[in-house]
Amino acid sequence: MEFLQVLITGLGQGCLYGLIALGFVLIYKATEIVNFAQGDLLMLGAFFAVTYIGILDLPYWLGFLLTIISMAVFGYLLDMLVIRSMIGESQLSIIILTISIGFILRAVAGGIWGSDILSLETPYSGEMANIEGLVIGQEYLVVIAGTIVLSVILFLFFKFSSLGIAMQASSQNQLAAYYMGVPVKRVFSLIWAISALVAAVAGTLMAPISLVDPQMGFIGIKAFAAAVIGGFGSLPGALIGGLIIGISEQLAGTYLPTGFQEITAYLIMFLVLTLRPKGLFAQIQQKKV
Amino acid sequence: MRIIFKTSYLQDIKLLKHNGYIFWYGVLLFALLIAPAVLGEFYIGEMAFIFIYAIAGLGLMILVGFTGLPSLGHAAFMAIGAYANAYFLHKGVPFLISIFLAGLISFGVGALITVPLRRMTGIYFAIASLAFAIIVEEIIAHWKSVTGGLGGMSVDNPVIFGFELDSTWHFYFLCLAILLAVLYCTLNLIRSPSGRAFIAIRDSEISAESMGINLSIYKIKSFAISGCFTGLAGALFAHRLSFLTPDAFNFLLSIQLLMMVVVGGLGTVHGAIFGAIFVGLLPQVIAIAKDYLPPAIGQFPGLEPGLFGIIMVLFIIFEPMGLYGRWVKFKLFFDMFPLYRKATFKRQKTYLKTERVQ
């Protein structure tokens, strides 16, 4: 029983990692930029949610909708105004650029909302679901359900909508996509918007579980491990990587001595990278001369 | 404008290219030597701090700037060097041997950790090194018998041949001496075959491999040397802090080190020094500026990291060659005087630098 309980908590946590990793992978696949500020986008999303729902006292769903719209706009503008000028620069410059953006976002969030810890009241928080003797916080079930819904929407979007197909095209070969009339620049900005939107959803789902403060974005570092385990180019891989990490972390926290919970994610990542240097679901092959 | 006639091949790898170098670096060295007699104790302490950063920066520059492997985990080597030094000093090992051992252990760890990392490039390498740093931080926090765990660990003053280095200017000269030694090693390394191999790997792994460079061995070498220098910096940093706790060596320190080499100018030895000066002085400048700014801005809670981020973004976008690049442009302007063309350093904009098969 205890095992199942741990498993479901891990599943919820893993879904959050998976969602953040999904944001990394979306951007990386399309633009080869690794967005180290993804965790801070999540933090910003959580703060928006707290502002709309907690402070302005809007109904939960309206607040949720406003949060994801605000974050999508933010992501779009971030790419249009800052990141776009860096296309073609070395990977290292872009890594440092996004890390710096993370610094700025954290400082700005600290300045606007203060460094006090806030929490988000939701219609479902504090309730316990009792399923055949298993007592699970509703928050975790909502996270799992939310992740499934979002994944299905993203899958349908990339599979069937013409914009989604244009995105796939420009991530496979920019030049060819350009020749086919895909507005690659705008598509990239839209991918940033989607990625920020995913981060906003993750942030809103995470806010009731953990507390909201400017440092919560550091969860993004663990999500990196998830994305790497999944292969960094594969969307399902990112989710599966997140689940692997979330579950094994909870198991390690319960059954192994203290200290292991923090590093399980990285140990698994090292293991996977040593055995398969490109991750479990590698899609990107090495460059030729 | 100065024209140097090359009369022998060895001239190409001379450290001091002409008399101008000898004169100006001589002046600099002289100024550094008499600085403790002229400046106040606070400034001497800050300069020693900058030297420590510069040592770590040189170590990181070998890896990031010359071998092209972006490490996000160099705080781990500082931690290893610091704790190793403090531990051996506690055990009664003389300072010179203990700092040597600290460097050696960092060297060994650097070599060992590259074995799983050697096949990774770019982003995978960055994330794996980040994970390595987090694992090291956790090990330090839990290995209580050696590191004192979260409770921390005090550091004894260094003693060289019975002479205790307890005042600020003693420490200043210790840091300066080690910085000069590391600087000399780095310069020699870069003009040796190994250094050339590093640069070849940075520019293209595939071409380097085709030229007969064994990627694994040179990556291991680069990481080990880089770890060793950073470990030395960590050993000195331990004396500067005088009390070690694991959270002094967190992710932010790694980022600070990386920002240092980028702001200074990637791929140049000068860059590491300029970056160290920049990173060392920035907090002081911000602290002074705080008094003059209106309170609404001056008391802004995240002012320092925020400003740090903004400066980095501006550097990356507008001056990717860093402070040293700015200096080179400035010098060339006067060297060439009326003939300087603005487009000399114009960046070649590539449509896309891809790492994938196209």
Coordinates of N, CA, C and O in Angstrom, one line a residue, chain B residues 13-135:
Chain B
I13 N 56.3 31.7 -31.3 CA 55.7 31.2 -30.0 C 56.4 31.9 -28.8 O 56.3 31.4 -27.7
K14 N 57.0 33.0 -29.1 CA 57.6 33.8 -28.0 C 56.5 34.3 -27.1 O 55.5 34.8 -27.6
L15 N 56.7 34.3 -25.8 CA 55.7 34.8 -24.9 C 55.6 36.3 -25.0 O 54.5 36.9 -25.0
L16 N 56.8 37.0 -24.9 CA 56.8 38.4 -25.0 C 57.3 38.8 -26.4 O 58.4 38.6 -26.7
K17 N 56.3 39.3 -27.2 CA 56.6 39.4 -28.6 C 57.6 40.5 -28.9 O 58.4 40.4 -29.8
H18 N 57.6 41.6 -28.2 CA 58.6 42.7 -28.4 C 58.8 43.5 -27.2 O 58.1 43.2 -26.1
N19 N 59.6 44.5 -27.2 CA 60.0 45.2 -26.0 C 58.9 45.9 -25.3 O 58.9 46.1 -24.1
G20 N 57.9 46.3 -26.1 CA 56.7 46.9 -25.5 C 56.0 46.0 -24.5 O 55.7 46.5 -23.4
Y21 N 55.9 44.7 -24.8 CA 55.4 43.8 -23.9 C 56.2 43.8 -22.6 O 55.7 43.8 -21.5
I22 N 57.5 43.7 -22.8 CA 58.4 43.6 -21.6 C 58.2 44.8 -20.7 O 58.0 44.7 -19.5
F23 N 58.2 46.0 -21.3 CA 58.0 47.2 -20.5 C 56.7 47.2 -19.8 O 56.7 47.4 -18.6
W24 N 55.6 47.1 -20.5 CA 54.3 47.3 -19.9 C 54.0 46.2 -18.9 O 53.4 46.5 -17.8
Y25 N 54.3 44.9 -19.2 CA 54.1 43.9 -18.2 C 55.0 44.1 -17.0 O 54.6 43.7 -15.9
G26 N 56.2 44.6 -17.2 CA 57.1 44.9 -16.1 C 56.5 45.9 -15.2 O 56.5 45.8 -14.0
V27 N 55.9 47.0 -15.8 CA 55.3 48.0 -15.0 C 54.2 47.4 -14.2 O 54.0 47.7 -13.0
L28 N 53.4 46.6 -14.9 CA 52.2 46.0 -14.2 C 52.7 45.2 -13.0 O 52.2 45.3 -11.9
L29 N 53.7 44.3 -13.2 CA 54.2 43.5 -12.1 C 54.8 44.3 -11.0 O 54.5 44.1 -9.8
F30 N 55.5 45.4 -11.4 CA 56.0 46.3 -10.3 C 54.9 46.9 -9.5 O 54.9 46.9 -8.3
A31 N 53.9 47.4 -10.2 CA 52.7 48.0 -9.5 C 52.1 47.0 -8.6 O 51.7 47.3 -7.4
L32 N 52.0 45.7 -9.0 CA 51.4 44.7 -8.2 C 52.2 44.4 -6.9 O 51.7 44.1 -5.9
L33 N 53.6 44.5 -7.2 CA 54.5 44.2 -6.0 C 54.4 45.3 -5.0 O 54.5 45.0 -3.8
I34 N 54.4 46.5 -5.4 CA 54.4 47.6 -4.4 C 53.0 47.9 -3.9 O 52.8 48.7 -3.0
A35 N 51.9 47.3 -4.5 CA 50.6 47.6 -4.1 C 50.3 47.6 -2.6 O 49.7 48.5 -2.0
P36 N 50.8 46.5 -1.9 CA 50.5 46.4 -0.5 C 51.0 47.6 0.3 O 50.5 48.0 1.4
A37 N 52.1 48.2 -0.2 CA 52.7 49.3 0.6 C 51.9 50.6 0.3 O 52.0 51.5 1.2
V38 N 51.2 50.6 -0.8 CA 50.5 51.9 -1.1 C 49.0 51.8 -0.7 O 48.5 52.8 -0.2
L39 N 48.4 50.7 -1.0 CA 46.9 50.6 -0.9 C 46.5 50.2 0.5 O 47.4 49.6 1.3
G40 N 45.3 50.5 0.9 CA 44.8 50.1 2.2 C 44.6 48.6 2.3 O 44.5 47.9 1.3
E41 N 44.3 48.1 3.5 CA 44.2 46.6 3.7 C 42.9 46.1 3.0 O 43.0 45.0 2.4
F42 N 41.9 46.9 3.0 CA 40.6 46.4 2.3 C 40.9 46.1 0.8 O 40.5 45.1 0.3
Y43 N 41.6 47.1 0.2 CA 41.9 46.9 -1.3 C 42.8 45.7 -1.5 O 42.6 45.0 -2.5
I44 N 43.7 45.5 -0.7 CA 44.6 44.4 -0.8 C 43.9 43.1 -0.7 O 44.0 42.2 -1.6
G45 N 42.9 43.0 0.2 CA 42.1 41.8 0.4 C 41.3 41.6 -0.9 O 41.2 40.5 -1.4
E46 N 40.7 42.7 -1.4 CA 39.9 42.5 -2.6 C 40.7 42.1 -3.8 O 40.3 41.3 -4.6
M47 N 41.9 42.6 -3.9 CA 42.8 42.2 -5.0 C 43.2 40.7 -4.9 O 43.2 40.0 -5.9
A48 N 43.5 40.3 -3.7 CA 43.8 38.9 -3.5 C 42.6 38.0 -3.9 O 42.7 37.0 -4.6
F49 N 41.4 38.5 -3.7 CA 40.2 37.8 -4.1 C 40.1 37.7 -5.6 O 39.8 36.7 -6.2
I50 N 40.4 38.9 -6.2 CA 40.4 38.9 -7.7 C 41.4 37.9 -8.3 O 41.2 37.2 -9.2
F51 N 42.6 37.8 -7.6 CA 43.6 36.8 -8.0 C 43.1 35.4 -8.0 O 43.3 34.6 -8.9
I52 N 42.3 35.1 -6.9 CA 41.8 33.8 -6.8 C 40.8 33.5 -7.9 O 40.8 32.4 -8.5
Y53 N 39.9 34.5 -8.2 CA 39.0 34.3 -9.3 C 39.8 34.1 -10.6 O 39.4 33.3 -11.4
A54 N 40.9 34.9 -10.7 CA 41.6 34.8 -12.0 C 42.2 33.4 -12.2 O 42.2 32.8 -13.3
I55 N 42.7 32.8 -11.1 CA 43.2 31.4 -11.2 C 42.1 30.4 -11.6 O 42.3 29.7 -12.5
A56 N 41.0 30.6 -10.9 CA 39.8 29.7 -11.3 C 39.4 30.0 -12.8 O 39.1 29.1 -13.5
G57 N 39.4 31.3 -13.1 CA 39.1 31.6 -14.5 C 40.0 31.1 -15.5 O 39.6 30.6 -16.6
L58 N 41.3 31.0 -15.2 CA 42.3 30.4 -16.2 C 42.0 29.0 -16.3 O 42.0 28.4 -17.4
G59 N 41.7 28.3 -15.2 CA 41.3 26.9 -15.3 C 40.1 26.7 -16.2 O 40.1 25.8 -17.1
L60 N 39.1 27.5 -15.9 CA 37.9 27.3 -16.7 C 38.1 27.7 -18.2 O 37.5 27.1 -19.1
M61 N 39.0 28.7 -18.4 CA 39.2 29.1 -19.8 C 39.9 28.0 -20.6 O 39.6 27.9 -21.8
I62 N 40.7 27.2 -19.9 CA 41.4 26.1 -20.7 C 40.3 25.2 -21.2 O 40.3 24.7 -22.3
L63 N 39.3 24.9 -20.4 CA 38.2 24.0 -20.7 C 37.2 24.6 -21.7 O 37.0 24.1 -22.8
V64 N 36.7 25.8 -21.3 CA 35.6 26.4 -22.1 C 36.2 27.1 -23.3 O 35.7 27.0 -24.4
G65 N 37.2 28.0 -23.0 CA 37.7 28.9 -24.1 C 38.5 28.2 -25.1 O 38.5 28.5 -26.3
F66 N 39.3 27.2 -24.6 CA 40.3 26.6 -25.6 C 39.9 25.2 -26.0 O 40.2 24.8 -27.1
T67 N 39.2 24.4 -25.2 CA 38.7 23.1 -25.7 C 37.3 23.1 -26.1 O 36.8 22.2 -26.7
G68 N 36.6 24.2 -25.8 CA 35.2 24.3 -26.2 C 34.2 23.4 -25.5 O 33.2 23.1 -26.1
L69 N 34.5 23.0 -24.3 CA 33.6 22.2 -23.5 C 32.9 23.1 -22.5 O 33.6 23.4 -21.5
P70 N 31.7 23.4 -22.6 CA 31.1 24.3 -21.6 C 30.8 23.6 -20.3 O 29.9 22.8 -20.2
S71 N 31.5 23.9 -19.3 CA 31.3 23.3 -18.0 C 30.4 24.2 -17.1 O 30.7 25.3 -16.9
L72 N 29.3 23.6 -16.6 CA 28.5 24.4 -15.6 C 28.7 23.9 -14.2 O 27.9 24.1 -13.3
G73 N 29.8 23.2 -14.0 CA 30.0 22.6 -12.7 C 31.4 22.8 -12.1 O 31.8 22.0 -11.3
H74 N 32.0 23.9 -12.4 CA 33.3 24.1 -11.9 C 33.4 24.5 -10.4 O 34.5 24.4 -9.8
A75 N 32.2 24.9 -9.9 CA 32.2 25.1 -8.4 C 32.6 23.8 -7.7 O 33.2 23.9 -6.6
A76 N 32.3 22.7 -8.3 CA 32.7 21.4 -7.7 C 34.2 21.3 -7.5 O 34.6 20.8 -6.4
F77 N 35.0 21.7 -8.5 CA 36.4 21.7 -8.3 C 36.9 22.6 -7.2 O 37.8 22.3 -6.5
M78 N 36.3 23.8 -7.2 CA 36.7 24.7 -6.1 C 36.4 24.1 -4.8 O 37.2 24.2 -3.8
A79 N 35.2 23.4 -4.7 CA 34.9 22.8 -3.4 C 35.9 21.7 -3.1 O 36.3 21.6 -1.9
I80 N 36.2 20.9 -4.1 CA 37.1 19.8 -3.8 C 38.5 20.3 -3.4 O 39.1 19.9 -2.4
G81 N 39.0 21.3 -4.1 CA 40.3 21.9 -3.7 C 40.2 22.5 -2.3 O 41.1 22.3 -1.5
A82 N 39.1 23.2 -2.0 CA 39.0 23.9 -0.7 C 38.9 22.9 0.4 O 39.7 23.0 1.4
Y83 N 38.1 21.9 0.3 CA 37.9 20.9 1.3 C 39.2 20.0 1.5 O 39.6 19.7 2.6
A84 N 39.8 19.7 0.4 CA 41.0 18.9 0.5 C 42.1 19.6 1.2 O 42.7 19.1 2.2
N85 N 42.3 20.9 0.9 CA 43.3 21.7 1.5 C 43.0 21.8 3.0 O 43.8 21.6 3.9
A86 N 41.7 22.2 3.4 CA 41.3 22.3 4.8 C 41.5 21.0 5.5 O 42.1 21.0 6.7
Y87 N 41.2 19.9 4.9 CA 41.3 18.6 5.6 C 42.7 18.3 5.9 O 43.1 17.9 7.0
F88 N 43.6 18.5 4.9 CA 45.0 18.1 5.1 C 45.7 19.0 6.1 O 46.5 18.6 6.9
L89 N 45.3 20.3 6.1 CA 45.8 21.3 7.1 C 45.4 20.8 8.5 O 46.2 20.9 9.4
H90 N 44.2 20.3 8.6 CA 43.7 19.9 9.9 C 44.5 18.7 10.4 O 44.8 18.5 11.6
K91 N 44.9 17.8 9.4 CA 45.7 16.6 9.8 C 47.2 17.0 10.0 O 48.0 16.1 10.2
G92 N 47.5 18.3 9.9 CA 48.9 18.6 10.3 C 49.8 18.6 9.1 O 51.1 18.6 9.3
V93 N 49.3 18.4 7.9 CA 50.2 18.4 6.7 C 50.7 19.8 6.4 O 49.9 20.8 6.5
P94 N 51.9 20.1 6.1 CA 52.4 21.4 5.8 C 51.7 22.0 4.7 O 51.2 21.3 3.8
F95 N 51.5 23.4 4.7 CA 50.7 24.1 3.7 C 51.1 23.8 2.3 O 50.3 23.4 1.4
L96 N 52.4 23.8 2.0 CA 52.8 23.7 0.6 C 52.5 22.3 0.0 O 52.0 22.1 -1.1
I97 N 52.6 21.3 0.9 CA 52.2 19.9 0.5 C 50.7 19.8 0.4 O 50.1 19.2 -0.6
S98 N 50.0 20.5 1.3 CA 48.5 20.3 1.3 C 47.9 21.0 0.1 O 47.0 20.5 -0.5
I99 N 48.4 22.1 -0.3 CA 47.9 22.8 -1.5 C 48.2 22.0 -2.7 O 47.4 21.9 -3.7
F100 N 49.4 21.4 -2.7 CA 49.8 20.6 -3.9 C 48.8 19.4 -4.0 O 48.3 19.0 -5.0
L101 N 48.5 18.8 -2.8 CA 47.6 17.6 -2.8 C 46.2 18.1 -3.2 O 45.6 17.3 -4.0
A102 N 45.8 19.3 -2.8 CA 44.5 19.7 -3.2 C 44.4 19.8 -4.8 O 43.5 19.4 -5.4
G103 N 45.5 20.4 -5.4 CA 45.6 20.4 -6.8 C 45.5 19.1 -7.4 O 44.8 18.8 -8.4
L104 N 46.3 18.2 -6.8 CA 46.4 16.8 -7.4 C 45.1 16.1 -7.3 O 44.7 15.4 -8.3
I105 N 44.4 16.2 -6.2 CA 43.1 15.5 -6.1 C 42.1 16.1 -7.1 O 41.4 15.3 -7.8
S106 N 42.1 17.4 -7.3 CA 41.2 18.0 -8.3 C 41.6 17.5 -9.7 O 40.7 17.2 -10.5
F107 N 42.9 17.4 -9.9 CA 43.4 16.8 -11.2 C 42.8 15.4 -11.4 O 42.2 15.1 -12.5
G108 N 42.9 14.6 -10.4 CA 42.5 13.2 -10.5 C 41.0 13.1 -10.7 O 40.5 12.4 -11.5
V109 N 40.2 13.9 -9.9 CA 38.8 13.9 -10.1 C 38.4 14.4 -11.5 O 37.5 13.8 -12.1
G110 N 39.1 15.4 -11.9 CA 38.8 15.9 -13.3 C 39.0 14.8 -14.3 O 38.2 14.7 -15.2
A111 N 40.1 14.1 -14.2 CA 40.4 13.0 -15.1 C 39.4 11.9 -15.0 O 38.9 11.4 -16.1
L112 N 39.0 11.6 -13.8 CA 38.0 10.5 -13.6 C 36.6 10.8 -14.2 O 36.0 10.0 -14.9
I113 N 36.2 12.1 -13.9 CA 34.8 12.4 -14.3 C 34.7 12.6 -15.8 O 33.7 12.4 -16.4
T114 N 35.8 12.8 -16.5 CA 35.8 12.9 -17.9 C 35.5 11.6 -18.6 O 35.1 11.5 -19.8
V115 N 35.8 10.5 -17.9 CA 35.6 9.2 -18.6 C 34.2 9.0 -19.0 O 34.0 8.7 -20.2
P116 N 33.2 9.2 -18.1 CA 31.8 9.2 -18.7 C 31.5 10.4 -19.6 O 30.6 10.3 -20.5
L117 N 32.1 11.5 -19.4 CA 31.7 12.8 -20.1 C 32.4 12.9 -21.4 O 32.0 13.8 -22.2
R118 N 33.4 12.1 -21.7 CA 34.2 12.4 -22.9 C 33.5 12.3 -24.2 O 33.9 12.9 -25.2
R119 N 32.5 11.5 -24.3 CA 31.8 11.3 -25.5 C 30.7 12.4 -25.8 O 30.0 12.4 -26.8
M120 N 30.5 13.2 -24.7 CA 29.4 14.2 -24.9 C 29.9 15.5 -25.4 O 31.1 15.9 -25.1
T121 N 29.1 16.2 -26.1 CA 29.5 17.6 -26.5 C 28.4 18.5 -26.2 O 27.2 18.1 -25.8
G122 N 28.7 19.8 -26.3 CA 27.7 20.9 -26.2 C 26.8 20.7 -25.0 O 27.3 20.6 -23.8
I123 N 25.5 20.7 -25.2 CA 24.6 20.8 -24.2 C 24.6 19.6 -23.2 O 24.4 19.7 -22.0
Y124 N 24.9 18.4 -23.8 CA 24.9 17.2 -22.9 C 26.1 17.4 -21.9 O 26.0 17.0 -20.8
F125 N 27.2 17.9 -22.4 CA 28.3 18.0 -21.5 C 28.0 19.0 -20.5 O 28.3 18.8 -19.3
A126 N 27.4 20.1 -20.8 CA 27.0 21.2 -19.9 C 26.2 20.6 -18.8 O 26.4 20.8 -17.6
I127 N 25.1 19.9 -19.1 CA 24.2 19.4 -18.1 C 24.8 18.3 -17.3 O 24.6 18.2 -16.1
A128 N 25.7 17.4 -17.9 CA 26.3 16.4 -17.1 C 27.3 17.0 -16.1 O 27.4 16.6 -15.0
S129 N 28.0 18.1 -16.5 CA 28.9 18.7 -15.6 C 28.1 19.4 -14.4 O 28.6 19.4 -13.3
L130 N 27.0 19.9 -14.8 CA 26.1 20.5 -13.8 C 25.7 19.5 -12.8 O 25.7 19.7 -11.5
A131 N 25.3 18.3 -13.3 CA 24.9 17.2 -12.4 C 26.0 16.8 -11.5 O 25.9 16.5 -10.3
F132 N 27.2 16.7 -12.1 CA 28.4 16.3 -11.3 C 28.6 17.3 -10.2 O 28.8 16.8 -9.0
A133 N 28.4 18.6 -10.4 CA 28.6 19.6 -9.3 C 27.6 19.4 -8.2 O 27.9 19.5 -7.0
I134 N 26.3 19.0 -8.6 CA 25.3 18.9 -7.6 C 25.6 17.6 -6.8 O 25.4 17.6 -5.6
I135 N 26.1 16.6 -7.5 CA 26.4 15.3 -6.7 C 27.6 15.6 -5.7 O 27.5 15.2 -4.6

